[in-house]
Amino acid sequence: DARVTQTPRHKVTEMGQEVTMRCQPILGHNTVFWYRQTMMQGLELLAYFRNRAPLDDSGMPKDRFSAEMPDATLATLKIQPSEPRDSAVYFCASGLAKPWEGVPAPTEAFFGQGTRLTVV
Amino acid sequence: KQEVTQIPAALSVPEGENLVLNCSFTDSAIYNLQWFRQDPGKGLTSLLLIQSSQREQTSGRLNASLDKSSGRSTLYIAASQPGDSATYLCAVRPVYSGGYQKVTFGTGTKLQVIP
């Protein structure tokens, strides 16, 4: 049963602490997306990778957020230092880009169950 | 800038009722539109994908329609069941114009089906 796996599922941390969220994409997928979901803003795209290379991270606050793919089986999203306004559910999604397509749309990707982050 | 609106934000219906969820978008230059469901504490599950050239898609008790010219899509759920209780999101993918196509999600309609 192929699925996107995110850890941890829940995280409570104090303001100023570093937070690292992990995602294991579906084996064979070549594109990974990071999303943030809040009640006020809905779903927002933070960053996406193709073949482990970051293609767009314009949705991410650069001063405190960073996203990486150390290898094809792991994507990480790090916040340092964390702030209360970062409290949200963070979703990872993976997909398979067709050669003629460039990048698959997030609507054609498979989502993980999310990491619920609370910064107090 | 594309804006996607879903009304109502919440809906409560008795079991067995047929219902319609609405999705409106401001820019009709779309490539496709997709409906998702999101269960509490879970990720998104794709329900139906409609290409811009299509008018509707059906899967079981679900039927999604698309009227690109008016910027609207509806998700019709027949004979609703308590298991249909979830938040339903629509997402719009724009026509490819080079680079990454940023998908815009609606804020969702939270559906509760009462037994």
PDB file of C-alpha atoms in Angstrom:
ATOM      1  CA  ASP A   1       0.000   0.000   0.000  1.00  0.00           C
ATOM      2  CA  ALA A   2       1.966   2.990  -1.277  1.00  0.00           C
ATOM      3  CA  ARG A   3       1.540   6.106   0.792  1.00  0.00           C
ATOM      4  CA  VAL A   4       3.289   9.304   1.766  1.00  0.00           C
ATOM      5  CA  THR A   5       4.523   9.079   5.351  1.00  0.00           C
ATOM      6  CA  GLN A   6       5.031  12.137   7.538  1.00  0.00           C
ATOM      7  CA  THR A   7       6.616  12.319  10.966  1.00  0.00           C
ATOM      8  CA  PRO A   8       5.910  13.413  13.565  1.00  0.00           C
ATOM      9  CA  ARG A   9       2.118  13.517  13.401  1.00  0.00           C
ATOM     10  CA  HIS A  10       1.955  16.072  16.187  1.00  0.00           C
ATOM     11  CA  LYS A  11       4.525  18.476  17.553  1.00  0.00           C
ATOM     12  CA  VAL A  12       4.252  21.002  20.365  1.00  0.00           C
ATOM     13  CA  THR A  13       7.217  23.247  20.849  1.00  0.00           C
ATOM     14  CA  GLU A  14       8.159  26.486  22.492  1.00  0.00           C
ATOM     15  CA  MET A  15       8.705  29.659  20.540  1.00  0.00           C
ATOM     16  CA  GLY A  16      12.292  29.971  19.372  1.00  0.00           C
ATOM     17  CA  GLN A  17      12.931  26.242  19.146  1.00  0.00           C
ATOM     18  CA  GLU A  18      13.937  24.459  15.963  1.00  0.00           C
ATOM     19  CA  VAL A  19      11.349  22.186  14.385  1.00  0.00           C
ATOM     20  CA  THR A  20      12.075  19.530  11.769  1.00  0.00           C
ATOM     21  CA  MET A  21       9.301  17.756   9.897  1.00  0.00           C
ATOM     22  CA  ARG A  22      10.007  14.709   7.751  1.00  0.00           C
ATOM     23  CA  CYS A  23       8.343  13.195   4.747  1.00  0.00           C
ATOM     24  CA  GLN A  24       8.877   9.917   2.961  1.00  0.00           C
ATOM     25  CA  PRO A  25       7.435  10.199  -0.559  1.00  0.00           C
ATOM     26  CA  ILE A  26       5.958   7.286  -2.441  1.00  0.00           C
ATOM     27  CA  LEU A  27       8.726   5.142  -3.897  1.00  0.00           C
ATOM     28  CA  GLY A  28       9.363   6.106  -7.510  1.00  0.00           C
ATOM     29  CA  HIS A  29       7.769   9.544  -7.308  1.00  0.00           C
ATOM     30  CA  ASN A  30      10.023  12.315  -8.518  1.00  0.00           C
ATOM     31  CA  THR A  31       8.210  15.383  -7.227  1.00  0.00           C
ATOM     32  CA  VAL A  32       7.581  16.454  -3.634  1.00  0.00           C
ATOM     33  CA  PHE A  33       5.411  19.315  -2.387  1.00  0.00           C
ATOM     34  CA  TRP A  34       5.205  20.959   1.031  1.00  0.00           C
ATOM     35  CA  TYR A  35       1.959  22.676   2.043  1.00  0.00           C
ATOM     36  CA  ARG A  36       0.777  24.551   5.113  1.00  0.00           C
ATOM     37  CA  GLN A  37      -2.870  24.600   6.119  1.00  0.00           C
ATOM     38  CA  THR A  38      -4.457  27.057   8.538  1.00  0.00           C
ATOM     39  CA  MET A  39      -8.038  28.021   9.201  1.00  0.00           C
ATOM     40  CA  MET A  40      -7.419  31.549   7.996  1.00  0.00           C
ATOM     41  CA  GLN A  41      -5.338  30.929   4.879  1.00  0.00           C
ATOM     42  CA  GLY A  42      -6.418  27.470   3.827  1.00  0.00           C
ATOM     43  CA  LEU A  43      -3.839  25.432   1.929  1.00  0.00           C
ATOM     44  CA  GLU A  44      -0.693  27.265   0.858  1.00  0.00           C
ATOM     45  CA  LEU A  45       2.140  25.840  -1.188  1.00  0.00           C
ATOM     46  CA  LEU A  46       5.475  26.381   0.544  1.00  0.00           C
ATOM     47  CA  ALA A  47       7.928  24.573  -1.728  1.00  0.00           C
ATOM     48  CA  TYR A  48       8.307  21.826  -4.254  1.00  0.00           C
ATOM     49  CA  PHE A  49      11.125  19.634  -5.478  1.00  0.00           C
ATOM     50  CA  ARG A  50      11.712  17.643  -8.629  1.00  0.00           C
ATOM     51  CA  ASN A  51      14.327  14.929  -8.647  1.00  0.00           C
ATOM     52  CA  ARG A  52      15.435  16.260  -5.254  1.00  0.00           C
ATOM     53  CA  ALA A  53      16.171  19.747  -6.614  1.00  0.00           C
ATOM     54  CA  PRO A  54      14.161  22.673  -5.237  1.00  0.00           C
ATOM     55  CA  LEU A  55      12.241  24.244  -8.113  1.00  0.00           C
ATOM     56  CA  ASP A  56      10.163  26.777  -6.253  1.00  0.00           C
ATOM     57  CA  ASP A  57      10.183  27.832  -2.640  1.00  0.00           C
ATOM     58  CA  SER A  58       8.715  31.282  -3.126  1.00  0.00           C
ATOM     59  CA  GLY A  59       5.867  30.472  -0.755  1.00  0.00           C
ATOM     60  CA  MET A  60       8.228  29.940   2.138  1.00  0.00           C
ATOM     61  CA  PRO A  61       9.489  32.589   4.590  1.00  0.00           C
ATOM     62  CA  LYS A  62      13.171  32.304   3.755  1.00  0.00           C
ATOM     63  CA  ASP A  63      14.476  33.768   6.959  1.00  0.00           C
ATOM     64  CA  ARG A  64      13.249  30.903   9.107  1.00  0.00           C
ATOM     65  CA  PHE A  65      12.101  28.075   6.835  1.00  0.00           C
ATOM     66  CA  SER A  66      14.243  25.674   4.859  1.00  0.00           C
ATOM     67  CA  ALA A  67      13.351  22.607   2.819  1.00  0.00           C
ATOM     68  CA  GLU A  68      15.697  19.895   1.620  1.00  0.00           C
ATOM     69  CA  MET A  69      15.757  16.430   0.101  1.00  0.00           C
ATOM     70  CA  PRO A  70      18.868  14.665   1.371  1.00  0.00           C
ATOM     71  CA  ASP A  71      17.926  11.633  -0.723  1.00  0.00           C
ATOM     72  CA  ALA A  72      15.051  10.356  -2.832  1.00  0.00           C
ATOM     73  CA  THR A  73      13.324   8.779   0.164  1.00  0.00           C
ATOM     74  CA  LEU A  74      13.386  11.748   2.538  1.00  0.00           C
ATOM     75  CA  ALA A  75      12.232  15.348   2.390  1.00  0.00           C
ATOM     76  CA  THR A  76      12.577  17.690   5.357  1.00  0.00           C
ATOM     77  CA  LEU A  77      11.025  21.005   6.300  1.00  0.00           C
ATOM     78  CA  LYS A  78      12.785  22.918   9.032  1.00  0.00           C
ATOM     79  CA  ILE A  79      11.716  26.005  10.956  1.00  0.00           C
ATOM     80  CA  GLN A  80      14.310  27.878  12.971  1.00  0.00           C
ATOM     81  CA  PRO A  81      13.406  29.733  15.089  1.00  0.00           C
ATOM     82  CA  SER A  82       9.745  28.776  15.339  1.00  0.00           C
ATOM     83  CA  GLU A  83       7.062  31.339  16.127  1.00  0.00           C
ATOM     84  CA  PRO A  84       3.439  30.996  17.305  1.00  0.00           C
ATOM     85  CA  ARG A  85       2.194  32.096  13.866  1.00  0.00           C
ATOM     86  CA  ASP A  86       3.835  28.978  12.410  1.00  0.00           C
ATOM     87  CA  SER A  87       1.209  26.851  14.155  1.00  0.00           C
ATOM     88  CA  ALA A  88      -0.543  24.943  11.386  1.00  0.00           C
ATOM     89  CA  VAL A  89      -0.814  21.547   9.774  1.00  0.00           C
ATOM     90  CA  TYR A  90       2.029  20.894   7.359  1.00  0.00           C
ATOM     91  CA  PHE A  91       1.372  18.488   4.512  1.00  0.00           C
ATOM     92  CA  CYS A  92       3.786  16.734   2.229  1.00  0.00           C
ATOM     93  CA  ALA A  93       2.635  15.372  -1.124  1.00  0.00           C
ATOM     94  CA  SER A  94       4.446  13.431  -3.813  1.00  0.00           C
ATOM     95  CA  GLY A  95       3.770  12.829  -7.474  1.00  0.00           C
ATOM     96  CA  LEU A  96       5.248  11.530 -10.683  1.00  0.00           C
ATOM     97  CA  ALA A  97       6.072  14.048 -13.388  1.00  0.00           C
ATOM     98  CA  LYS A  98       5.604  12.806 -16.924  1.00  0.00           C
ATOM     99  CA  PRO A  99       8.487  13.641 -19.267  1.00  0.00           C
ATOM    100  CA  TRP A 100       6.410  15.990 -21.416  1.00  0.00           C
ATOM    101  CA  GLU A 101       4.678  17.583 -18.468  1.00  0.00           C
ATOM    102  CA  GLY A 102       7.473  19.146 -16.511  1.00  0.00           C
ATOM    103  CA  VAL A 103       6.024  19.131 -13.052  1.00  0.00           C
ATOM    104  CA  PRO A 104       2.867  17.320 -11.993  1.00  0.00           C
ATOM    105  CA  ALA A 105       0.243  19.541 -10.513  1.00  0.00           C
ATOM    106  CA  PRO A 106      -0.337  19.268  -6.775  1.00  0.00           C
ATOM    107  CA  THR A 107      -3.839  18.164  -7.665  1.00  0.00           C
ATOM    108  CA  GLU A 108      -2.338  14.987  -9.091  1.00  0.00           C
ATOM    109  CA  ALA A 109      -0.168  14.237  -6.118  1.00  0.00           C
ATOM    110  CA  PHE A 110      -0.715  12.007  -3.126  1.00  0.00           C
ATOM    111  CA  PHE A 111      -0.888  13.659   0.268  1.00  0.00           C
ATOM    112  CA  GLY A 112       0.519  12.515   3.582  1.00  0.00           C
ATOM    113  CA  GLN A 113      -1.501  12.762   6.777  1.00  0.00           C
ATOM    114  CA  GLY A 114       0.245  15.922   7.888  1.00  0.00           C
ATOM    115  CA  THR A 115       2.170  17.165  10.891  1.00  0.00           C
ATOM    116  CA  ARG A 116       0.150  19.287  13.293  1.00  0.00           C
ATOM    117  CA  LEU A 117       2.529  21.880  14.699  1.00  0.00           C
ATOM    118  CA  THR A 118       1.726  23.989  17.738  1.00  0.00           C
ATOM    119  CA  VAL A 119       4.178  26.672  18.774  1.00  0.00           C
ATOM    120  CA  VAL A 120       3.498  28.102  22.223  1.00  0.00           C
TER     121      VAL A 120
ATOM    122  CA  LYS B   1      -4.680  36.347  -9.248  1.00  0.00           C
ATOM    123  CA  GLN B   2      -6.940  33.330  -9.105  1.00  0.00           C
ATOM    124  CA  GLU B   3      -9.391  33.226  -6.214  1.00  0.00           C
ATOM    125  CA  VAL B   4     -11.334  30.110  -5.349  1.00  0.00           C
ATOM    126  CA  THR B   5     -14.386  30.370  -3.125  1.00  0.00           C
ATOM    127  CA  GLN B   6     -16.457  27.619  -1.615  1.00  0.00           C
ATOM    128  CA  ILE B   7     -19.882  28.320  -0.222  1.00  0.00           C
ATOM    129  CA  PRO B   8     -21.204  27.351   2.219  1.00  0.00           C
ATOM    130  CA  ALA B   9     -18.310  26.975   4.625  1.00  0.00           C
ATOM    131  CA  ALA B  10     -20.276  24.381   6.563  1.00  0.00           C
ATOM    132  CA  LEU B  11     -23.290  22.242   5.804  1.00  0.00           C
ATOM    133  CA  SER B  12     -25.312  19.826   7.913  1.00  0.00           C
ATOM    134  CA  VAL B  13     -27.809  17.468   6.307  1.00  0.00           C
ATOM    135  CA  PRO B  14     -29.784  14.386   7.363  1.00  0.00           C
ATOM    136  CA  GLU B  15     -28.666  11.039   6.055  1.00  0.00           C
ATOM    137  CA  GLY B  16     -30.084  10.094   2.669  1.00  0.00           C
ATOM    138  CA  GLU B  17     -30.389  13.622   1.374  1.00  0.00           C
ATOM    139  CA  ASN B  18     -28.905  14.634  -1.966  1.00  0.00           C
ATOM    140  CA  LEU B  19     -26.668  17.678  -1.723  1.00  0.00           C
ATOM    141  CA  VAL B  20     -24.602  20.075  -3.809  1.00  0.00           C
ATOM    142  CA  LEU B  21     -21.341  21.723  -2.892  1.00  0.00           C
ATOM    143  CA  ASN B  22     -20.249  24.810  -4.795  1.00  0.00           C
ATOM    144  CA  CYS B  23     -16.879  26.055  -5.971  1.00  0.00           C
ATOM    145  CA  SER B  24     -16.342  29.380  -7.753  1.00  0.00           C
ATOM    146  CA  PHE B  25     -13.168  30.642  -9.381  1.00  0.00           C
ATOM    147  CA  THR B  26     -12.373  34.066 -10.802  1.00  0.00           C
ATOM    148  CA  ASP B  27     -10.022  33.207 -13.684  1.00  0.00           C
ATOM    149  CA  SER B  28     -11.544  30.895 -16.267  1.00  0.00           C
ATOM    150  CA  ALA B  29      -8.177  30.082 -17.869  1.00  0.00           C
ATOM    151  CA  ILE B  30      -7.887  26.782 -16.096  1.00  0.00           C
ATOM    152  CA  TYR B  31      -6.325  23.484 -17.085  1.00  0.00           C
ATOM    153  CA  ASN B  32      -8.342  21.335 -14.708  1.00  0.00           C
ATOM    154  CA  LEU B  33     -10.302  21.378 -11.490  1.00  0.00           C
ATOM    155  CA  GLN B  34     -10.204  18.732  -8.812  1.00  0.00           C
ATOM    156  CA  TRP B  35     -12.345  17.882  -5.820  1.00  0.00           C
ATOM    157  CA  PHE B  36     -10.801  16.458  -2.660  1.00  0.00           C
ATOM    158  CA  ARG B  37     -12.092  15.298   0.676  1.00  0.00           C
ATOM    159  CA  GLN B  38     -10.203  15.786   3.882  1.00  0.00           C
ATOM    160  CA  ASP B  39     -11.060  13.807   6.979  1.00  0.00           C
ATOM    161  CA  PRO B  40     -10.243  15.323  10.386  1.00  0.00           C
ATOM    162  CA  GLY B  41      -6.541  15.050  11.098  1.00  0.00           C
ATOM    163  CA  LYS B  42      -5.844  13.498   7.724  1.00  0.00           C
ATOM    164  CA  GLY B  43      -4.432  14.511   4.381  1.00  0.00           C
ATOM    165  CA  LEU B  44      -6.331  15.052   1.174  1.00  0.00           C
ATOM    166  CA  THR B  45      -7.926  12.307  -0.872  1.00  0.00           C
ATOM    167  CA  SER B  46      -8.662  12.963  -4.517  1.00  0.00           C
ATOM    168  CA  LEU B  47     -12.292  12.425  -5.511  1.00  0.00           C
ATOM    169  CA  LEU B  48     -12.751  13.667  -9.062  1.00  0.00           C
ATOM    170  CA  LEU B  49     -10.611  15.465 -11.629  1.00  0.00           C
ATOM    171  CA  ILE B  50     -12.270  17.403 -14.452  1.00  0.00           C
ATOM    172  CA  GLN B  51     -10.226  18.593 -17.397  1.00  0.00           C
ATOM    173  CA  SER B  52     -11.101  22.000 -18.806  1.00  0.00           C
ATOM    174  CA  SER B  53     -12.566  20.392 -21.925  1.00  0.00           C
ATOM    175  CA  GLN B  54     -14.949  18.242 -19.890  1.00  0.00           C
ATOM    176  CA  ARG B  55     -18.329  19.145 -18.451  1.00  0.00           C
ATOM    177  CA  GLU B  56     -18.594  16.516 -15.754  1.00  0.00           C
ATOM    178  CA  GLN B  57     -17.099  13.474 -14.104  1.00  0.00           C
ATOM    179  CA  THR B  58     -18.818  10.758 -12.127  1.00  0.00           C
ATOM    180  CA  SER B  59     -17.640   8.286  -9.552  1.00  0.00           C
ATOM    181  CA  GLY B  60     -20.185   6.236  -7.673  1.00  0.00           C
ATOM    182  CA  ARG B  61     -22.510   8.586  -5.801  1.00  0.00           C
ATOM    183  CA  LEU B  62     -20.419  11.605  -6.718  1.00  0.00           C
ATOM    184  CA  ASN B  63     -20.841  13.805  -9.755  1.00  0.00           C
ATOM    185  CA  ALA B  64     -18.755  16.880 -10.423  1.00  0.00           C
ATOM    186  CA  SER B  65     -19.653  19.431 -13.081  1.00  0.00           C
ATOM    187  CA  LEU B  66     -17.637  22.251 -14.554  1.00  0.00           C
ATOM    188  CA  ASP B  67     -18.834  25.442 -16.210  1.00  0.00           C
ATOM    189  CA  LYS B  68     -15.629  27.173 -17.123  1.00  0.00           C
ATOM    190  CA  SER B  69     -17.216  30.231 -18.707  1.00  0.00           C
ATOM    191  CA  SER B  70     -19.099  31.093 -15.529  1.00  0.00           C
ATOM    192  CA  GLY B  71     -16.256  30.042 -13.247  1.00  0.00           C
ATOM    193  CA  ARG B  72     -18.206  27.426 -11.351  1.00  0.00           C
ATOM    194  CA  SER B  73     -18.030  23.801 -10.392  1.00  0.00           C
ATOM    195  CA  THR B  74     -20.415  21.750  -8.318  1.00  0.00           C
ATOM    196  CA  LEU B  75     -19.988  18.479  -6.495  1.00  0.00           C
ATOM    197  CA  TYR B  76     -23.211  16.524  -6.240  1.00  0.00           C
ATOM    198  CA  ILE B  77     -23.451  13.820  -3.594  1.00  0.00           C
ATOM    199  CA  ALA B  78     -26.383  11.466  -3.933  1.00  0.00           C
ATOM    200  CA  ALA B  79     -28.000   9.675  -1.004  1.00  0.00           C
ATOM    201  CA  SER B  80     -25.577  11.087   1.549  1.00  0.00           C
ATOM    202  CA  GLN B  81     -24.218   8.827   4.290  1.00  0.00           C
ATOM    203  CA  PRO B  82     -22.596   9.593   7.652  1.00  0.00           C
ATOM    204  CA  GLY B  83     -19.314   8.372   6.150  1.00  0.00           C
ATOM    205  CA  ASP B  84     -19.448  11.301   3.745  1.00  0.00           C
ATOM    206  CA  SER B  85     -18.848  13.674   6.659  1.00  0.00           C
ATOM    207  CA  ALA B  86     -15.608  15.487   5.888  1.00  0.00           C
ATOM    208  CA  THR B  87     -14.289  18.750   4.515  1.00  0.00           C
ATOM    209  CA  TYR B  88     -14.503  19.015   0.745  1.00  0.00           C
ATOM    210  CA  LEU B  89     -11.964  21.122  -1.112  1.00  0.00           C
ATOM    211  CA  CYS B  90     -11.818  22.153  -4.729  1.00  0.00           C
ATOM    212  CA  ALA B  91      -8.537  23.073  -6.414  1.00  0.00           C
ATOM    213  CA  VAL B  92      -7.920  24.823  -9.700  1.00  0.00           C
ATOM    214  CA  ARG B  93      -4.881  24.357 -11.904  1.00  0.00           C
ATOM    215  CA  PRO B  94      -4.219  27.184 -14.366  1.00  0.00           C
ATOM    216  CA  VAL B  95      -3.383  26.843 -18.035  1.00  0.00           C
ATOM    217  CA  TYR B  96       0.305  26.223 -18.542  1.00  0.00           C
ATOM    218  CA  SER B  97       2.141  29.454 -19.278  1.00  0.00           C
ATOM    219  CA  GLY B  98       5.688  28.449 -18.589  1.00  0.00           C
ATOM    220  CA  GLY B  99       7.299  27.577 -15.309  1.00  0.00           C
ATOM    221  CA  TYR B 100       5.364  26.140 -12.429  1.00  0.00           C
ATOM    222  CA  GLN B 101       1.593  26.301 -12.455  1.00  0.00           C
ATOM    223  CA  LYS B 102       0.509  27.324  -9.014  1.00  0.00           C
ATOM    224  CA  VAL B 103      -2.598  25.473  -7.986  1.00  0.00           C
ATOM    225  CA  THR B 104      -5.147  27.411  -5.957  1.00  0.00           C
ATOM    226  CA  PHE B 105      -7.220  25.633  -3.352  1.00  0.00           C
ATOM    227  CA  GLY B 106     -10.582  26.747  -2.007  1.00  0.00           C
ATOM    228  CA  THR B 107     -11.077  27.025   1.745  1.00  0.00           C
ATOM    229  CA  GLY B 108     -13.433  24.098   1.811  1.00  0.00           C
ATOM    230  CA  THR B 109     -16.943  23.131   2.837  1.00  0.00           C
ATOM    231  CA  LYS B 110     -17.273  21.143   6.039  1.00  0.00           C
ATOM    232  CA  LEU B 111     -20.041  18.603   5.584  1.00  0.00           C
ATOM    233  CA  GLN B 112     -21.789  16.791   8.381  1.00  0.00           C
ATOM    234  CA  VAL B 113     -24.265  14.042   7.549  1.00  0.00           C
ATOM    235  CA  ILE B 114     -26.491  13.287  10.502  1.00  0.00           C
ATOM    236  CA  PRO B 115     -27.649   9.660  10.958  1.00  0.00           C
TER     237      PRO B 115
END
